[in-house]
Short mmCIF file of C-alpha atoms and ligand atoms in Angstrom, two decimals:
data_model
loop_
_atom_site.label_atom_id
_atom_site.label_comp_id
_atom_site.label_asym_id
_atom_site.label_seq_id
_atom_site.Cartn_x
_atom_site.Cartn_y
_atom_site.Cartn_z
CA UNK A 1 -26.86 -30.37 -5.53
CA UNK A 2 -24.99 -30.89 -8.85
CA UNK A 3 -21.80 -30.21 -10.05
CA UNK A 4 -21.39 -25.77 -11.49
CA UNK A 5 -19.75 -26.66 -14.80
CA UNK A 6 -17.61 -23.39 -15.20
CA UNK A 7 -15.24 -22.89 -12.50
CA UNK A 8 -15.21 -19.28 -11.99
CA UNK A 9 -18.56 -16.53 -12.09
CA UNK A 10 -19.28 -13.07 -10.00
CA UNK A 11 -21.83 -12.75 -8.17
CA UNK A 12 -23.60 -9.45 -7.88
CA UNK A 13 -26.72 -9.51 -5.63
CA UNK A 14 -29.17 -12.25 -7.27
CA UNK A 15 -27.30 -12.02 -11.06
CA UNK A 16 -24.56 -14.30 -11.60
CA UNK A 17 -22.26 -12.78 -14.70
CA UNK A 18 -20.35 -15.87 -16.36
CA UNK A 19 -17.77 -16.52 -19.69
CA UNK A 20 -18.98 -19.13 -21.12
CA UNK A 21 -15.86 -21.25 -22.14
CA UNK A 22 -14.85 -22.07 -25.81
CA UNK A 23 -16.42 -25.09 -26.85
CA UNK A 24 -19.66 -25.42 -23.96
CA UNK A 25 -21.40 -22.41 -26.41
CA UNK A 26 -23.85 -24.72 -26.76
CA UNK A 27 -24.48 -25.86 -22.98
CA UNK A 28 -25.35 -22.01 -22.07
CA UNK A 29 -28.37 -22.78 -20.82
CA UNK A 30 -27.48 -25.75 -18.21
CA UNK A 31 -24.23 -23.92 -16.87
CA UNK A 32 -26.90 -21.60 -15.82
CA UNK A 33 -28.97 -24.23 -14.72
CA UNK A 34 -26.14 -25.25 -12.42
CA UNK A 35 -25.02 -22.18 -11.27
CA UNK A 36 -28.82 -21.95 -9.90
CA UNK A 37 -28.50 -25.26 -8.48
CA UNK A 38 -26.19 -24.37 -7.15
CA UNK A 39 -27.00 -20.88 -5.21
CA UNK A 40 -30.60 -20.88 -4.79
CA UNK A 41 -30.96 -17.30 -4.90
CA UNK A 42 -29.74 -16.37 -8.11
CA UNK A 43 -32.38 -14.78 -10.77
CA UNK A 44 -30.86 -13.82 -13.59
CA UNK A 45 -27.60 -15.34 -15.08
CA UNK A 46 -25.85 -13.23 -17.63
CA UNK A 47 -23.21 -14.38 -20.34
CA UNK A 48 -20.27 -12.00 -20.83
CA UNK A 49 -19.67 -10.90 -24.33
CA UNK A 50 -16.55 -8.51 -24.12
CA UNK A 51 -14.46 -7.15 -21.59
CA UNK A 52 -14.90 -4.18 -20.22
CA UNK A 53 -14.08 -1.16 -22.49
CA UNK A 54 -14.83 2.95 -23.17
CA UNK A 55 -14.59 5.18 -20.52
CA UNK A 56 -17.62 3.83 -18.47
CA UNK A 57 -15.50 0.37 -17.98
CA UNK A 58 -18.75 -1.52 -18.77
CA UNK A 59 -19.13 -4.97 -20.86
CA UNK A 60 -21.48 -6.39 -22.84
CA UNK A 61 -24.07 -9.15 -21.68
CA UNK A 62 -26.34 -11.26 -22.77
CA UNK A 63 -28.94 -12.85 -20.56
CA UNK A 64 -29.03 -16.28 -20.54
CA UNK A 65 -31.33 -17.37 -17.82
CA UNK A 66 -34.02 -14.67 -16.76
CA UNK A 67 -34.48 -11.10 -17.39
CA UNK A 68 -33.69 -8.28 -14.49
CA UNK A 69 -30.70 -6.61 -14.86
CA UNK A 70 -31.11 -4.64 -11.24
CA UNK A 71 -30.11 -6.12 -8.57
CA UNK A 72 -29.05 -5.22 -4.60
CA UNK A 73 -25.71 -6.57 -3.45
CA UNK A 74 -25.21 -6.57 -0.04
CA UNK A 75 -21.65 -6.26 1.21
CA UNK A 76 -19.77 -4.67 4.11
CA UNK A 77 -22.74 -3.41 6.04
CA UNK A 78 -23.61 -2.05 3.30
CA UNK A 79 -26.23 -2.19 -0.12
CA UNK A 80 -25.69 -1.48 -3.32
CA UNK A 81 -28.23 -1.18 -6.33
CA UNK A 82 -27.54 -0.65 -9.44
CA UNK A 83 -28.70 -2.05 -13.24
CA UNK A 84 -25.27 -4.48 -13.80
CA UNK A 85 -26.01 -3.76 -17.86
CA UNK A 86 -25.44 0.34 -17.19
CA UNK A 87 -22.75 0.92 -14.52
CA UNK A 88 -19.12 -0.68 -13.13
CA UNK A 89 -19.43 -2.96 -10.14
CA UNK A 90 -17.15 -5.47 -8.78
CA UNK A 91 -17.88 -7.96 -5.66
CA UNK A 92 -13.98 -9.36 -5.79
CA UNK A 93 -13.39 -5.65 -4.19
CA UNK A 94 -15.27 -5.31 -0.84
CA UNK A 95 -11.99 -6.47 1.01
CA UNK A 96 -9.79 -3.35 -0.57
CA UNK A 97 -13.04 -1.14 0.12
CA UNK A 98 -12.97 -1.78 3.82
CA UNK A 99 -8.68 -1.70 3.73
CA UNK A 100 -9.47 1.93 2.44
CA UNK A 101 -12.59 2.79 4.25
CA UNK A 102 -10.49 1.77 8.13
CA UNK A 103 -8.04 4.52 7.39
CA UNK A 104 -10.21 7.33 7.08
CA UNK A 105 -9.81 9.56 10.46
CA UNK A 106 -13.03 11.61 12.28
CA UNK A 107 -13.52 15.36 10.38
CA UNK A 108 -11.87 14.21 7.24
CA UNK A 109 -12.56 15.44 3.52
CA UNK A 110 -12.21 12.89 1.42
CA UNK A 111 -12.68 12.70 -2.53
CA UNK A 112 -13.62 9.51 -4.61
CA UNK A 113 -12.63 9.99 -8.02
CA UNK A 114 -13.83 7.79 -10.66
CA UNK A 115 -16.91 6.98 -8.11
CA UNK A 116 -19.36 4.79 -10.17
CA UNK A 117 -22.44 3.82 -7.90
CA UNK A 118 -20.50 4.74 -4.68
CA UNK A 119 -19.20 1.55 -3.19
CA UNK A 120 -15.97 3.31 -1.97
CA UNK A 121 -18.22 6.32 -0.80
CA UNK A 122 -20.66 4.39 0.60
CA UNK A 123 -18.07 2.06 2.87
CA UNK A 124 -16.22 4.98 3.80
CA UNK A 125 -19.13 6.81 4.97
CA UNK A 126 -20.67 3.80 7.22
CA UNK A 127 -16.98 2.74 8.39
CA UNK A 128 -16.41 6.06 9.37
CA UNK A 129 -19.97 7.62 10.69
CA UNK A 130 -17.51 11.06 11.42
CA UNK A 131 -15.94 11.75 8.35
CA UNK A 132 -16.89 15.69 7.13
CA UNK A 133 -17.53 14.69 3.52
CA UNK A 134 -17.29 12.28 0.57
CA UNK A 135 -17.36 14.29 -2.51
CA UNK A 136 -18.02 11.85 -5.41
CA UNK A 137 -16.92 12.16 -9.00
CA UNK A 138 -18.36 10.03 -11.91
CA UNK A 139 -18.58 10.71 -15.71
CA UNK A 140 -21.70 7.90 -16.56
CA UNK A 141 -24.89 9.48 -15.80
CA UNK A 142 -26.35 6.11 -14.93
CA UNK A 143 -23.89 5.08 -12.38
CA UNK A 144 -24.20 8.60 -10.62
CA UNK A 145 -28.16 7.72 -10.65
CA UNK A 146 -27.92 4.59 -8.84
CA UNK A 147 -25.10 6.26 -6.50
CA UNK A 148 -27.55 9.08 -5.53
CA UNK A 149 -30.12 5.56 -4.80
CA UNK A 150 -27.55 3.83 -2.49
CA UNK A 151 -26.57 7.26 -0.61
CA UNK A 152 -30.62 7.08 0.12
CA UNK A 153 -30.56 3.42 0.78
CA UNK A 154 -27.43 3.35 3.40
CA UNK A 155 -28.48 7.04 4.85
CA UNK A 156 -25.45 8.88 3.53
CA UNK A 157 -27.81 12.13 2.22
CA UNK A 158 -25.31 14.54 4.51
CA UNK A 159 -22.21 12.63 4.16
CA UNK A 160 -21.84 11.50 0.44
CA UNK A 161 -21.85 14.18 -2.10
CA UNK A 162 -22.46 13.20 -6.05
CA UNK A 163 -20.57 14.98 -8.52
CA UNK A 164 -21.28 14.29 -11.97
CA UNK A 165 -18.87 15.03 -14.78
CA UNK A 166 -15.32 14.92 -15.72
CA UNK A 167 -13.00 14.39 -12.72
CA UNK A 168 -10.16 16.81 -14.30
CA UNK A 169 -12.58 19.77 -14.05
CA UNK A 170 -14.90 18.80 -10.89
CA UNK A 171 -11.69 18.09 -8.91
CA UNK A 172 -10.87 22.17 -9.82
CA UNK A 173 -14.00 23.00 -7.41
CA UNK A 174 -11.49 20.70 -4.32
CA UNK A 175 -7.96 21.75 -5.30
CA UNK A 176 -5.98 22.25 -1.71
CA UNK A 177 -9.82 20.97 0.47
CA UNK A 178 -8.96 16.91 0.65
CA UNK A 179 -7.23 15.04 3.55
CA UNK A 180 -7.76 11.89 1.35
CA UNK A 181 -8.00 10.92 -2.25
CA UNK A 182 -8.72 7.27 -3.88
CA UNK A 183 -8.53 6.85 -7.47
CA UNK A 184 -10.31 3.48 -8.44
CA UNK A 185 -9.06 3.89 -12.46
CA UNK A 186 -6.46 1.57 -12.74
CA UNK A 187 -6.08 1.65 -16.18
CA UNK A 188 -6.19 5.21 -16.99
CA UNK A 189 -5.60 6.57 -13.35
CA UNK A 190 -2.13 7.73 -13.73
CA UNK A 191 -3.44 10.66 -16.28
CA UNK A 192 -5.38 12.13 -13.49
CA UNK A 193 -2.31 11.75 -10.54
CA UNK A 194 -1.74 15.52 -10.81
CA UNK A 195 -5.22 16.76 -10.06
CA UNK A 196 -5.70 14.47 -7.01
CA UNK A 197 -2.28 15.68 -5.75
CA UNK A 198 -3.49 19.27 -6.53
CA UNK A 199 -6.91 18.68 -4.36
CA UNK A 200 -4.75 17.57 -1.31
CA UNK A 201 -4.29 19.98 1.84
CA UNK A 202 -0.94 19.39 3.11
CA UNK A 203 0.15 15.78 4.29
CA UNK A 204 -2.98 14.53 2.62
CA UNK A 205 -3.09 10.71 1.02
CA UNK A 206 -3.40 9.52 -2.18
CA UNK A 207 -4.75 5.23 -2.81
CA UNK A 208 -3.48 5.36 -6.40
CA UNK A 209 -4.82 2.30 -8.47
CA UNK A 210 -2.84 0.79 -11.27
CA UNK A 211 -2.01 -2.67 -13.42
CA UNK A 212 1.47 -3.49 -12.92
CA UNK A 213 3.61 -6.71 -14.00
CA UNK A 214 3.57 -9.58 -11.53
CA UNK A 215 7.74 -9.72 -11.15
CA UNK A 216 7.99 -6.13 -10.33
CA UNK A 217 4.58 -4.68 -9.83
CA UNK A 218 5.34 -1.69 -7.89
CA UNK A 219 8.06 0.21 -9.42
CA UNK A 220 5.83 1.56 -12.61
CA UNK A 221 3.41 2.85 -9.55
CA UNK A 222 6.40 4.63 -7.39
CA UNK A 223 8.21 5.76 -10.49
CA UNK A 224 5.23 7.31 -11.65
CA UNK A 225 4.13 9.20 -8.27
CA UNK A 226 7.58 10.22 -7.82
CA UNK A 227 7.73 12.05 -11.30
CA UNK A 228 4.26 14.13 -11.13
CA UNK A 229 4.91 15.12 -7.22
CA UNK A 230 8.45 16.17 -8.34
CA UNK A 231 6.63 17.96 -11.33
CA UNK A 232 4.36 19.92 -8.67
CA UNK A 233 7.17 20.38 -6.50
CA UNK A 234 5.84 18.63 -3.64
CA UNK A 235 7.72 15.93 -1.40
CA UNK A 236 6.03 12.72 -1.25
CA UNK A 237 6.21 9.18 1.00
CA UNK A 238 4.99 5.75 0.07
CA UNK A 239 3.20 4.67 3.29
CA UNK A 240 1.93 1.25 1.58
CA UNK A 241 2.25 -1.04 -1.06
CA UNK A 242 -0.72 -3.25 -1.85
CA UNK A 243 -1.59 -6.27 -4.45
CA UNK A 244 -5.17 -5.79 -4.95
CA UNK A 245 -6.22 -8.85 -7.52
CA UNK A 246 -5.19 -10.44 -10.50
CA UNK A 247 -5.54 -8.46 -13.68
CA UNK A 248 -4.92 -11.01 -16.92
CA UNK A 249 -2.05 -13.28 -17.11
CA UNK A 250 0.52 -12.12 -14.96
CA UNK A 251 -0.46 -9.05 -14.49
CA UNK A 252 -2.05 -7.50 -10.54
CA UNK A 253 -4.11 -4.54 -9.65
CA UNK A 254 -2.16 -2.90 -6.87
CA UNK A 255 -2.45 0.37 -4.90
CA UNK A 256 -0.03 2.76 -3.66
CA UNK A 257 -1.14 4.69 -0.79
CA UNK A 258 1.24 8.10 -0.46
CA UNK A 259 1.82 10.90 1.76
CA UNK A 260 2.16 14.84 0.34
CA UNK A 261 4.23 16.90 2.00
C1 LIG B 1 -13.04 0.96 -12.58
S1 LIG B 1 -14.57 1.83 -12.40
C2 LIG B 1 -14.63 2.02 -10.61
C3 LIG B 1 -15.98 2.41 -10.13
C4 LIG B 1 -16.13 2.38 -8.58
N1 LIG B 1 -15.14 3.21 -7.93
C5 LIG B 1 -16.07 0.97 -8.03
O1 LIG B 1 -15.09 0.66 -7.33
O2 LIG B 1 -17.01 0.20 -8.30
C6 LIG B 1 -14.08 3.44 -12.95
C7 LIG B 1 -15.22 4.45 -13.03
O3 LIG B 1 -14.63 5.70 -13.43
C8 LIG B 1 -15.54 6.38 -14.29
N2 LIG B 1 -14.73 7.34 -15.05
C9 LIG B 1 -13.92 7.09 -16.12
N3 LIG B 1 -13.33 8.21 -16.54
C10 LIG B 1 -13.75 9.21 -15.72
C11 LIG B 1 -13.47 10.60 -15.65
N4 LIG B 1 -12.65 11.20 -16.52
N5 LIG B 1 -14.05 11.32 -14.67
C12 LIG B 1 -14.90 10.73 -13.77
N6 LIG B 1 -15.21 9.42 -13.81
C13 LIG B 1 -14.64 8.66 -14.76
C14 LIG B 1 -16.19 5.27 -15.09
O4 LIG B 1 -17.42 5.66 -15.62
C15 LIG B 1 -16.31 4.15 -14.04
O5 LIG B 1 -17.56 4.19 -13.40
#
């Protein structure tokens, strides 16, 4: 087996996704090569060609060794398809799905905003076979098509519940019905903290996603909670404080998971 010449790549299913470093633009097609050496079962390897951007969070690719774009990823007792090209996925997150997905308590309603092809929904629902409903907000068409395929695929038809469309007017339809909220939008999440405290029935939880600086990456996150529950007049409680992954230089994904009076 030879040597991968990049020294990072995600996996998703059989497609390896890779950024092809400045300067090897013109040794595309053996990094691929050795990427395929390297895991037999990879198909298709995709270049990146931006980072992810608009309100879908997708990127653009280029193929540089085959041609299918869908793919199954298993993870977590779980599968996931989905077309890599028209909807958000990320393997590095399967651990943080399953730190969310062991919380959940029998006969809870719990809301997924921000959904994309259901991994949250999906874990949650298999993790915890007694939980009274997963509603399931997502704005891309595509990514609530290939949700609606894995809620067939992992036998979640009763459990899992699509909702297509904004999540600041779905979420009106739950407002005071949800034990549990997660909000997987860490860029833009913090715009949408007072209609997942609004859909929570008293002492409900919120997993809030955000970026925040490596030296102090909490305190944007708790200053933030603090100010909309105090806007709402309700009395909140940080329960946990967790660094997710690395985000860019120096800066973390982290979620705050928080208590609502
Ligand atoms: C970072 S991705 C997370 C997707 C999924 N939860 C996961 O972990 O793979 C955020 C998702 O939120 C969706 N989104 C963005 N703005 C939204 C909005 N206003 N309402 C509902 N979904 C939205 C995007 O289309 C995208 O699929």
């Amino acid at each position: 087996m030879g040597k991968v010449l990049v020294s990072s790549y995600d996996v998703i299913g059989d497609i390896a996704i890779v950024e092809v470093p400045e300067g090897m633009e013109g040794k595309k097609k053996e990094i691929a090569m050795s990427i395929m050496d390297a895991q037999k079962h990879i198909k298709t390897v995709m270049e990146k060609k931006s980072n992810r951007h608009g309100e879908f969070r997708l990127r653009d690719m280029e193929p540089i060794m085959g041609t299918e774009t869908v793919t199954d990823h298993k993870e977590n007792d779980c599968v996931f398809r989905l077309d890599v090209t028209e909807a958000y996925f990320s393997p590095r997150e399967g651990t943080e799905r399953v730190r969310v997905a062991n919380q959940v308590k029998p006969g809870e309603t719990v809301l997924v905003m921000f959904a994309g092809v259901g991994p949250f929904s999906v874990v949650i629902g298999k993790k915890q076979p007694r939980v009274r409903k997963v509603y399931s907000v997502e704005i891309n068409p595509d990514a609530v098509k290939w949700m609606e395929e894995n809620i067939r695929l992992n036998r979640l038809k009763y459990v899992v519940e699509p909702m297509l469309g904004d999540a600041r007017e779905e979420c009106k339809k739950l407002y005071g019905k949800c034990d549990r909220v997660v909000m997987p939008l860490p860029k833009e999440g913090r715009n949408f903290l007072e209609t997942a405290i609004r859909c929570l029935k008293p002492k409900g939880i919120v997993h809030f996603y955000y970026v925040g600086p490596e030296e102090n990456m909490f305190k944007i996150g708790n200053d933030v909670i603090r100010m909309e529950c105090k806007k709402l007049g309700r009395k909140c409680r940080i329960l946990k404080q967790q660094k997710v992954l690395p985000y860019g230089p120096r800066m973390f994904k982290v979620c705050i998971d928080f208590e609502v009076e």
